CSV table of C-alpha atoms in Angstrom, one decimal:
chain,number,residue,atom,x,y,z
I,67,MET,CA,34.8,-117.8,-87.4
I,68,ALA,CA,35.6,-120.6,-84.9
I,69,ALA,CA,37.6,-119.6,-81.8
I,70,TRP,CA,41.3,-120.3,-82.2
I,71,TRP,CA,41.4,-122.6,-79.1
I,72,ILE,CA,38.6,-125.0,-80.2
I,73,ARG,CA,40.6,-127.4,-82.3
I,74,PRO,CA,43.5,-127.8,-79.9
I,75,GLY,CA,41.0,-128.0,-77.1
I,76,VAL,CA,39.2,-130.9,-78.8
I,77,ARG,CA,42.6,-132.7,-79.3
I,78,LEU,CA,43.4,-132.3,-75.6
I,79,LEU,CA,40.0,-133.7,-74.6
I,80,ALA,CA,40.5,-136.6,-77.0
I,81,ALA,CA,43.9,-137.2,-75.5
I,82,MET,CA,42.3,-137.5,-72.0
I,83,VAL,CA,39.5,-139.8,-73.1
I,84,LEU,CA,41.5,-142.1,-75.4
I,85,PRO,CA,43.4,-144.1,-72.8
I,86,PHE,CA,40.1,-144.9,-71.1
I,87,ALA,CA,38.0,-145.5,-74.2
I,88,VAL,CA,40.3,-148.2,-75.6
I,89,PRO,CA,40.2,-150.5,-72.6
I,90,ALA,CA,36.5,-149.8,-72.3
I,91,ILE,CA,35.9,-151.0,-75.9
I,92,ILE,CA,38.1,-154.0,-75.4
I,93,THR,CA,36.2,-154.9,-72.2
I,94,LEU,CA,32.9,-154.7,-74.1
I,95,LEU,CA,34.3,-156.9,-76.8
I,96,ILE,CA,35.5,-159.5,-74.2
I,97,TRP,CA,31.9,-159.7,-72.9
I,98,ALA,CA,30.5,-159.9,-76.4
I,99,LEU,CA,32.4,-163.1,-77.1
I,100,PRO,CA,30.3,-166.2,-76.8
I,101,GLY,CA,30.5,-167.8,-73.4
I,102,ASP,CA,31.7,-166.5,-70.0
I,103,PRO,CA,35.1,-164.8,-70.0
I,104,ALA,CA,36.4,-166.9,-67.2
I,105,GLU,CA,35.4,-170.1,-69.0
I,106,ILE,CA,37.1,-168.9,-72.1
I,107,ILE,CA,40.3,-168.5,-70.2
I,108,CYS,CA,39.9,-171.6,-68.1
I,109,PRO,CA,37.3,-174.1,-69.6
I,110,PRO,CA,35.8,-176.2,-66.7
I,111,GLU,CA,36.3,-179.4,-68.7
I,112,THR,CA,40.0,-178.9,-69.0
I,113,CYS,CA,41.1,-177.0,-65.9
I,114,GLY,CA,39.8,-176.6,-62.4
I,115,GLY,CA,39.3,-173.4,-60.4
I,116,THR,CA,37.3,-171.5,-62.9
I,117,ALA,CA,35.1,-169.8,-60.3
I,118,GLU,CA,38.2,-168.9,-58.2
I,119,LEU,CA,39.8,-167.4,-61.3
I,120,ALA,CA,36.7,-165.4,-62.1
I,121,ALA,CA,36.6,-163.9,-58.6
I,122,ARG,CA,40.3,-163.2,-58.6
I,123,TRP,CA,40.3,-161.3,-61.9
I,124,ASN,CA,36.9,-159.5,-61.3
I,125,LEU,CA,35.3,-161.6,-64.1
I,126,ASP,CA,32.4,-162.7,-61.9
I,127,ALA,CA,30.4,-159.4,-61.7
I,128,GLY,CA,30.1,-158.1,-65.2
I,129,PRO,CA,32.1,-155.8,-67.4
I,130,TRP,CA,31.8,-152.6,-65.3
I,131,LYS,CA,33.4,-154.2,-62.2
I,132,PHE,CA,36.2,-155.7,-64.4
I,133,PHE,CA,36.8,-152.4,-66.2
I,134,SER,CA,36.8,-150.2,-63.1
I,135,GLY,CA,39.0,-152.6,-61.2
I,136,TRP,CA,41.5,-152.8,-64.0
I,137,VAL,CA,41.6,-149.0,-64.5
I,138,ASN,CA,42.1,-148.4,-60.8
I,139,GLU,CA,45.1,-150.7,-60.8
I,140,ALA,CA,46.4,-149.4,-64.1
I,141,LEU,CA,46.4,-145.8,-62.7
I,142,THR,CA,48.8,-147.0,-60.0
I,143,GLY,CA,51.1,-148.7,-62.6
I,144,GLU,CA,49.9,-152.2,-61.9
I,145,PHE,CA,48.4,-154.3,-64.8
I,146,GLY,CA,47.9,-157.6,-63.0
I,147,ARG,CA,49.6,-160.8,-64.1
I,148,SER,CA,49.7,-162.6,-67.4
I,149,TRP,CA,47.2,-165.4,-67.7
I,150,ARG,CA,48.7,-167.3,-70.6
I,151,VAL,CA,51.5,-165.4,-72.5
I,152,GLU,CA,53.9,-165.6,-69.6
I,153,GLN,CA,51.8,-167.2,-66.9
I,154,GLY,CA,52.1,-165.6,-63.5
I,155,LEU,CA,54.5,-162.9,-64.7
I,156,PRO,CA,53.5,-159.3,-64.0
I,157,VAL,CA,52.2,-157.6,-67.1
I,158,ARG,CA,54.1,-154.5,-66.1
I,159,ASP,CA,57.4,-156.5,-66.5
I,160,LEU,CA,56.4,-157.5,-70.0
I,161,LEU,CA,55.6,-153.8,-70.8
I,162,ASP,CA,58.9,-152.6,-69.3
I,163,GLU,CA,60.7,-154.9,-71.8
I,164,SER,CA,58.5,-154.3,-74.8
I,165,VAL,CA,57.8,-150.6,-74.8
I,166,PRO,CA,61.4,-149.4,-75.2
I,167,THR,CA,61.9,-151.8,-78.1
I,168,THR,CA,58.8,-150.6,-79.9
I,169,LEU,CA,59.7,-146.9,-79.4
I,170,LYS,CA,63.2,-147.5,-80.7
I,171,LEU,CA,61.8,-149.3,-83.7
I,172,VAL,CA,59.4,-146.5,-84.5
I,173,LEU,CA,61.9,-143.7,-83.8
I,174,PHE,CA,64.5,-145.3,-86.1
I,175,ALA,CA,61.8,-145.6,-88.8
I,176,MET,CA,60.9,-141.9,-88.4
I,177,VAL,CA,64.4,-140.8,-89.3
I,178,PRO,CA,64.2,-141.4,-93.0
I,179,LEU,CA,60.6,-140.0,-93.0
I,180,LEU,CA,61.8,-136.8,-91.3
I,181,LEU,CA,64.8,-136.4,-93.6
I,182,GLY,CA,62.5,-137.0,-96.7
I,183,SER,CA,60.0,-134.5,-95.4
I,184,ALA,CA,62.8,-131.9,-94.9
I,185,GLY,CA,64.1,-132.6,-98.4
I,186,ALA,CA,60.6,-132.2,-99.9
I,187,ALA,CA,60.1,-128.9,-98.0
I,188,THR,CA,63.4,-127.4,-99.1
I,189,GLY,CA,63.2,-128.8,-102.7
I,190,VAL,CA,66.3,-130.9,-102.3
I,191,ILE,CA,64.2,-134.0,-103.3
I,192,PRO,CA,62.8,-133.3,-106.7
I,193,ALA,CA,59.1,-134.0,-107.5
I,194,ARG,CA,60.1,-136.4,-110.3
I,195,ALA,CA,61.4,-138.8,-107.6
I,196,ASP,CA,57.9,-139.3,-106.2
I,197,GLY,CA,57.1,-142.0,-108.7
I,198,VAL,CA,60.1,-144.1,-107.6
I,199,PHE,CA,59.2,-143.7,-103.9
I,200,ALA,CA,55.6,-144.6,-104.6
I,201,GLY,CA,56.8,-147.8,-106.4
I,202,VAL,CA,58.9,-148.8,-103.4
I,203,GLY,CA,56.0,-148.1,-101.1
I,204,LEU,CA,53.8,-150.6,-103.0
I,205,VAL,CA,55.7,-153.4,-101.3
I,206,PRO,CA,53.5,-154.7,-98.4
I,207,ALA,CA,55.2,-154.6,-95.0
I,208,VAL,CA,54.6,-158.3,-94.4
I,209,VAL,CA,56.4,-159.3,-97.7
I,210,PHE,CA,59.3,-157.0,-96.9
I,211,ALA,CA,59.5,-158.3,-93.3
I,212,LEU,CA,59.5,-161.9,-94.4
I,213,LEU,CA,62.5,-161.2,-96.7
I,214,CYS,CA,64.3,-159.5,-93.9
I,215,SER,CA,63.5,-162.3,-91.5
I,216,ALA,CA,64.9,-164.8,-94.0
I,217,LEU,CA,68.1,-162.7,-94.3
I,218,VAL,CA,68.6,-162.8,-90.5
I,219,GLU,CA,68.1,-166.5,-90.3
I,220,LEU,CA,70.4,-167.2,-93.3
I,221,ASN,CA,73.2,-165.1,-91.8
I,222,TYR,CA,73.0,-166.1,-88.2
I,223,GLY,CA,71.3,-169.5,-88.2
I,224,SER,CA,71.2,-171.0,-84.6
I,225,SER,CA,72.5,-167.7,-83.1
I,226,SER,CA,69.8,-165.7,-84.7
I,227,PHE,CA,68.8,-164.3,-81.3
I,228,SER,CA,72.2,-163.0,-80.3
I,229,ASP,CA,72.6,-159.3,-79.5
I,230,GLU,CA,74.1,-158.7,-82.9
I,231,ALA,CA,71.2,-160.5,-84.6
I,232,ASN,CA,68.6,-158.7,-82.5
I,233,LEU,CA,70.2,-155.3,-83.4
I,234,LEU,CA,70.0,-156.3,-87.1
I,235,ARG,CA,66.3,-157.3,-86.6
I,236,LEU,CA,65.7,-153.8,-85.2
I,237,VAL,CA,67.4,-152.0,-88.0
I,238,LEU,CA,65.7,-154.1,-90.7
I,239,GLY,CA,62.4,-153.7,-88.9
I,240,ALA,CA,62.8,-149.9,-88.9
I,241,THR,CA,63.7,-150.0,-92.6
I,242,VAL,CA,60.5,-152.1,-93.4
I,243,LEU,CA,58.4,-149.7,-91.4
I,244,GLY,CA,59.9,-146.6,-93.1
I,245,LEU,CA,59.7,-147.8,-96.7
I,246,SER,CA,56.8,-150.2,-97.1
I,247,ASP,CA,53.1,-149.5,-97.4
I,248,GLY,CA,53.8,-146.0,-98.8
I,249,ALA,CA,55.2,-144.6,-95.5
I,250,PHE,CA,58.1,-142.7,-97.0
I,251,SER,CA,56.4,-141.7,-100.3
I,252,SER,CA,53.4,-140.4,-98.4
I,253,ALA,CA,55.6,-138.3,-96.0
I,254,VAL,CA,57.5,-136.8,-98.9
I,255,SER,CA,54.5,-136.1,-101.2
I,256,GLY,CA,52.4,-134.8,-98.2
I,257,VAL,CA,55.0,-132.3,-97.1
I,258,ARG,CA,55.7,-131.2,-100.7
I,259,SER,CA,52.0,-130.6,-101.3
I,260,LEU,CA,51.7,-128.6,-98.1
I,261,PHE,CA,54.6,-126.3,-98.8
I,262,SER,CA,53.8,-126.0,-102.6
I,263,SER,CA,50.3,-124.7,-101.7
I,264,GLU,CA,51.7,-122.3,-99.1
I,265,ARG,CA,54.3,-120.9,-101.5
I,266,ASN,CA,51.4,-119.6,-103.7
I,267,GLN,CA,50.1,-117.5,-100.8
I,268,ARG,CA,50.5,-113.7,-101.3
I,269,TYR,CA,52.4,-113.1,-98.0
I,270,VAL,CA,55.2,-115.5,-99.2
I,271,GLN,CA,55.5,-113.8,-102.5
I,272,ILE,CA,55.8,-110.4,-100.7
I,273,ALA,CA,58.4,-111.9,-98.4
I,274,VAL,CA,60.5,-113.0,-101.4
I,275,LEU,CA,60.2,-109.4,-102.8
I,276,ARG,CA,61.6,-108.2,-99.5
I,277,GLY,CA,64.5,-110.5,-99.9
I,278,GLU,CA,63.4,-112.8,-97.1
I,279,GLY,CA,63.5,-116.6,-97.2
I,280,PRO,CA,60.2,-118.2,-98.0
I,281,LEU,CA,60.8,-121.2,-95.7
I,282,SER,CA,61.1,-119.1,-92.6
I,283,ASN,CA,58.0,-117.2,-93.4
I,284,MET,CA,56.0,-120.4,-94.2
I,285,LEU,CA,57.0,-122.4,-91.2
I,286,PRO,CA,54.8,-120.7,-88.5
I,287,ASN,CA,51.7,-121.0,-90.7
I,288,VAL,CA,52.3,-124.6,-91.8
I,289,ALA,CA,53.5,-125.8,-88.3
I,290,PRO,CA,50.0,-127.1,-87.2
I,291,ALA,CA,49.4,-129.0,-90.4
I,292,LEU,CA,52.9,-130.3,-90.3
I,293,ALA,CA,52.5,-131.5,-86.8
I,294,GLY,CA,49.3,-133.3,-87.9
I,295,GLN,CA,51.2,-135.0,-90.7
I,296,VAL,CA,54.0,-136.1,-88.4
I,297,ARG,CA,51.5,-137.5,-85.9
I,298,ALA,CA,49.8,-139.4,-88.7
I,299,ARG,CA,53.1,-140.8,-89.9
I,300,PHE,CA,54.1,-141.9,-86.4
I,301,LEU,CA,50.7,-143.6,-85.9
I,302,HIS,CA,51.1,-145.3,-89.3
I,303,LEU,CA,54.4,-146.7,-88.2
I,304,LEU,CA,53.1,-147.7,-84.8
I,305,SER,CA,50.2,-149.7,-86.3
I,306,GLY,CA,52.7,-151.4,-88.6
I,307,THR,CA,54.8,-152.6,-85.7
I,308,VAL,CA,52.4,-155.4,-85.0
I,309,VAL,CA,53.2,-157.0,-88.4
I,310,VAL,CA,56.9,-156.2,-88.3
I,311,GLU,CA,57.5,-157.4,-84.8
I,312,VAL,CA,55.6,-160.7,-85.3
I,313,VAL,CA,57.3,-161.6,-88.5
I,314,LEU,CA,60.8,-160.5,-87.5
I,315,ARG,CA,60.2,-161.8,-83.9
I,316,ILE,CA,61.1,-158.6,-82.2
I,317,ASN,CA,59.9,-158.5,-78.6
I,318,GLY,CA,57.9,-155.3,-78.7
I,319,VAL,CA,54.4,-154.1,-77.8
I,320,GLY,CA,53.0,-155.2,-81.2
I,321,ASP,CA,54.3,-158.7,-80.7
I,322,LEU,CA,52.9,-158.7,-77.1
I,323,LEU,CA,49.5,-157.6,-78.3
I,324,TRP,CA,49.4,-160.3,-81.0
I,325,ALA,CA,50.5,-163.1,-78.5
I,326,GLY,CA,47.9,-161.9,-76.0
I,327,THR,CA,45.1,-161.9,-78.6
I,328,LEU,CA,46.0,-165.4,-79.9
I,329,LEU,CA,46.2,-166.8,-76.4
I,330,GLN,CA,43.1,-164.9,-75.2
I,331,ASP,CA,45.2,-163.3,-72.4
I,332,PHE,CA,42.9,-160.4,-71.9
I,333,GLY,CA,45.1,-158.7,-69.3
I,334,VAL,CA,48.0,-158.5,-71.7
I,335,VAL,CA,45.7,-157.4,-74.5
I,336,LEU,CA,44.3,-154.6,-72.4
I,337,ALA,CA,47.7,-153.4,-71.3
I,338,ALA,CA,49.3,-153.5,-74.7
I,339,ALA,CA,46.4,-151.8,-76.5
I,340,THR,CA,46.2,-149.1,-73.7
I,341,THR,CA,49.9,-148.5,-74.2
I,342,PHE,CA,49.3,-147.8,-77.9
I,343,ALA,CA,46.4,-145.5,-76.9
I,344,CYS,CA,48.6,-143.6,-74.4
I,345,ILE,CA,51.3,-143.0,-77.1
I,346,SER,CA,48.6,-141.7,-79.4
I,347,ALA,CA,47.2,-139.5,-76.7
I,348,ALA,CA,50.7,-138.1,-76.1
I,349,LEU,CA,51.0,-137.2,-79.8
I,350,LEU,CA,47.6,-135.5,-79.7
I,351,VAL,CA,48.8,-133.4,-76.7
I,352,LEU,CA,52.0,-132.5,-78.6
I,353,GLN,CA,50.0,-131.4,-81.7
I,354,ALA,CA,47.6,-129.4,-79.6
I,355,CYS,CA,50.5,-127.6,-77.8
I,356,ILE,CA,52.0,-126.7,-81.2
I,357,GLU,CA,48.7,-125.4,-82.5
I,358,LEU,CA,48.2,-123.3,-79.3
I,359,ALA,CA,51.8,-121.9,-79.5
I,360,VAL,CA,51.3,-120.9,-83.1
I,361,ALA,CA,47.9,-119.4,-82.4
I,362,LEU,CA,49.3,-117.4,-79.4
I,363,HIS,CA,52.2,-116.2,-81.5
I,364,VAL,CA,49.9,-115.0,-84.3
I,365,ARG,CA,47.7,-113.2,-81.8
I,366,ARG,CA,50.6,-111.4,-80.2
I,367,SER,CA,52.2,-110.4,-83.5
I,368,PRO,CA,51.5,-106.8,-84.5
I,369,SER,CA,49.4,-106.2,-87.5
I,370,VAL,CA,51.5,-104.9,-90.4
I,371,ASP,CA,50.4,-103.7,-93.8
I,372,ALA,CA,52.3,-106.2,-95.9
I,373,THR,CA,52.1,-104.0,-99.0
I,374,ALA,CA,53.6,-100.9,-97.3
I,375,SER,CA,57.2,-102.1,-97.5
I,376,VAL,CA,57.0,-103.6,-100.9
I,377,PRO,CA,59.4,-101.8,-103.1
I,378,ALA,CA,57.8,-100.1,-106.1
I,379,ALA,CA,58.5,-101.5,-109.5
I,380,ALA,CA,61.0,-99.6,-111.5
């Protein structure tokens, strides 16, 4: 039997590696593009100072110098300046504006998913409703987002970027994330399947005979798997922010990543992608901590003969 600490240990190790692995992969992809990276950003035939730009951004000495230099600056909270998205503006300023928006968008979208999961776990949401949820989830996020974008434009017209309109964009974007692409239906069916399987375990049946609530007995055992499902749902929503933010024109990290990719602003792409990687790493750490807490709780719990206190049948 594998040691209880191996799985959370692997997650913690992955969480430490991920924020460095993502920019490393992007750096390799930049150098895999045809042509010199500096010439891609500043073609000699259309702009001057290509050599100076290459020296300034560490693009003149290969991928390792560029990657190590970028990581050293990133560890101090500096991500350089935008090359094309907002030319000359510090990328950190772009992130300071974008990250809170994306987090609000995803957290708002998580609310119906968590409520649906709680309803599935407690049986409040019946299994026969799964077909309806699955049907709603068949609508692609891009289609749903286009409809919501049209709704904002029709209602606000020339003032479609006012504070009120931007709030509506955020609410509609969260609704799109939470309902489309099977997000809500997967959350409900996944939690229901997890708890239904656990209810068939012998210790739950014994707890019911004792007069105890099945949910309180199941929660410690399903907590690690439940944490994994919540992390998966959060990452599913996070990946969907790129489509939703671009279509609804919400100034979040997904929109920033898309703009940086289109304009070949490698500094912005690295910062935005690494932000996503850091959020994913934080979720891995949270899941590992839950798994460790449950494992330690089980190891400290006294061994009890579950059948000893079961009342004899009349």
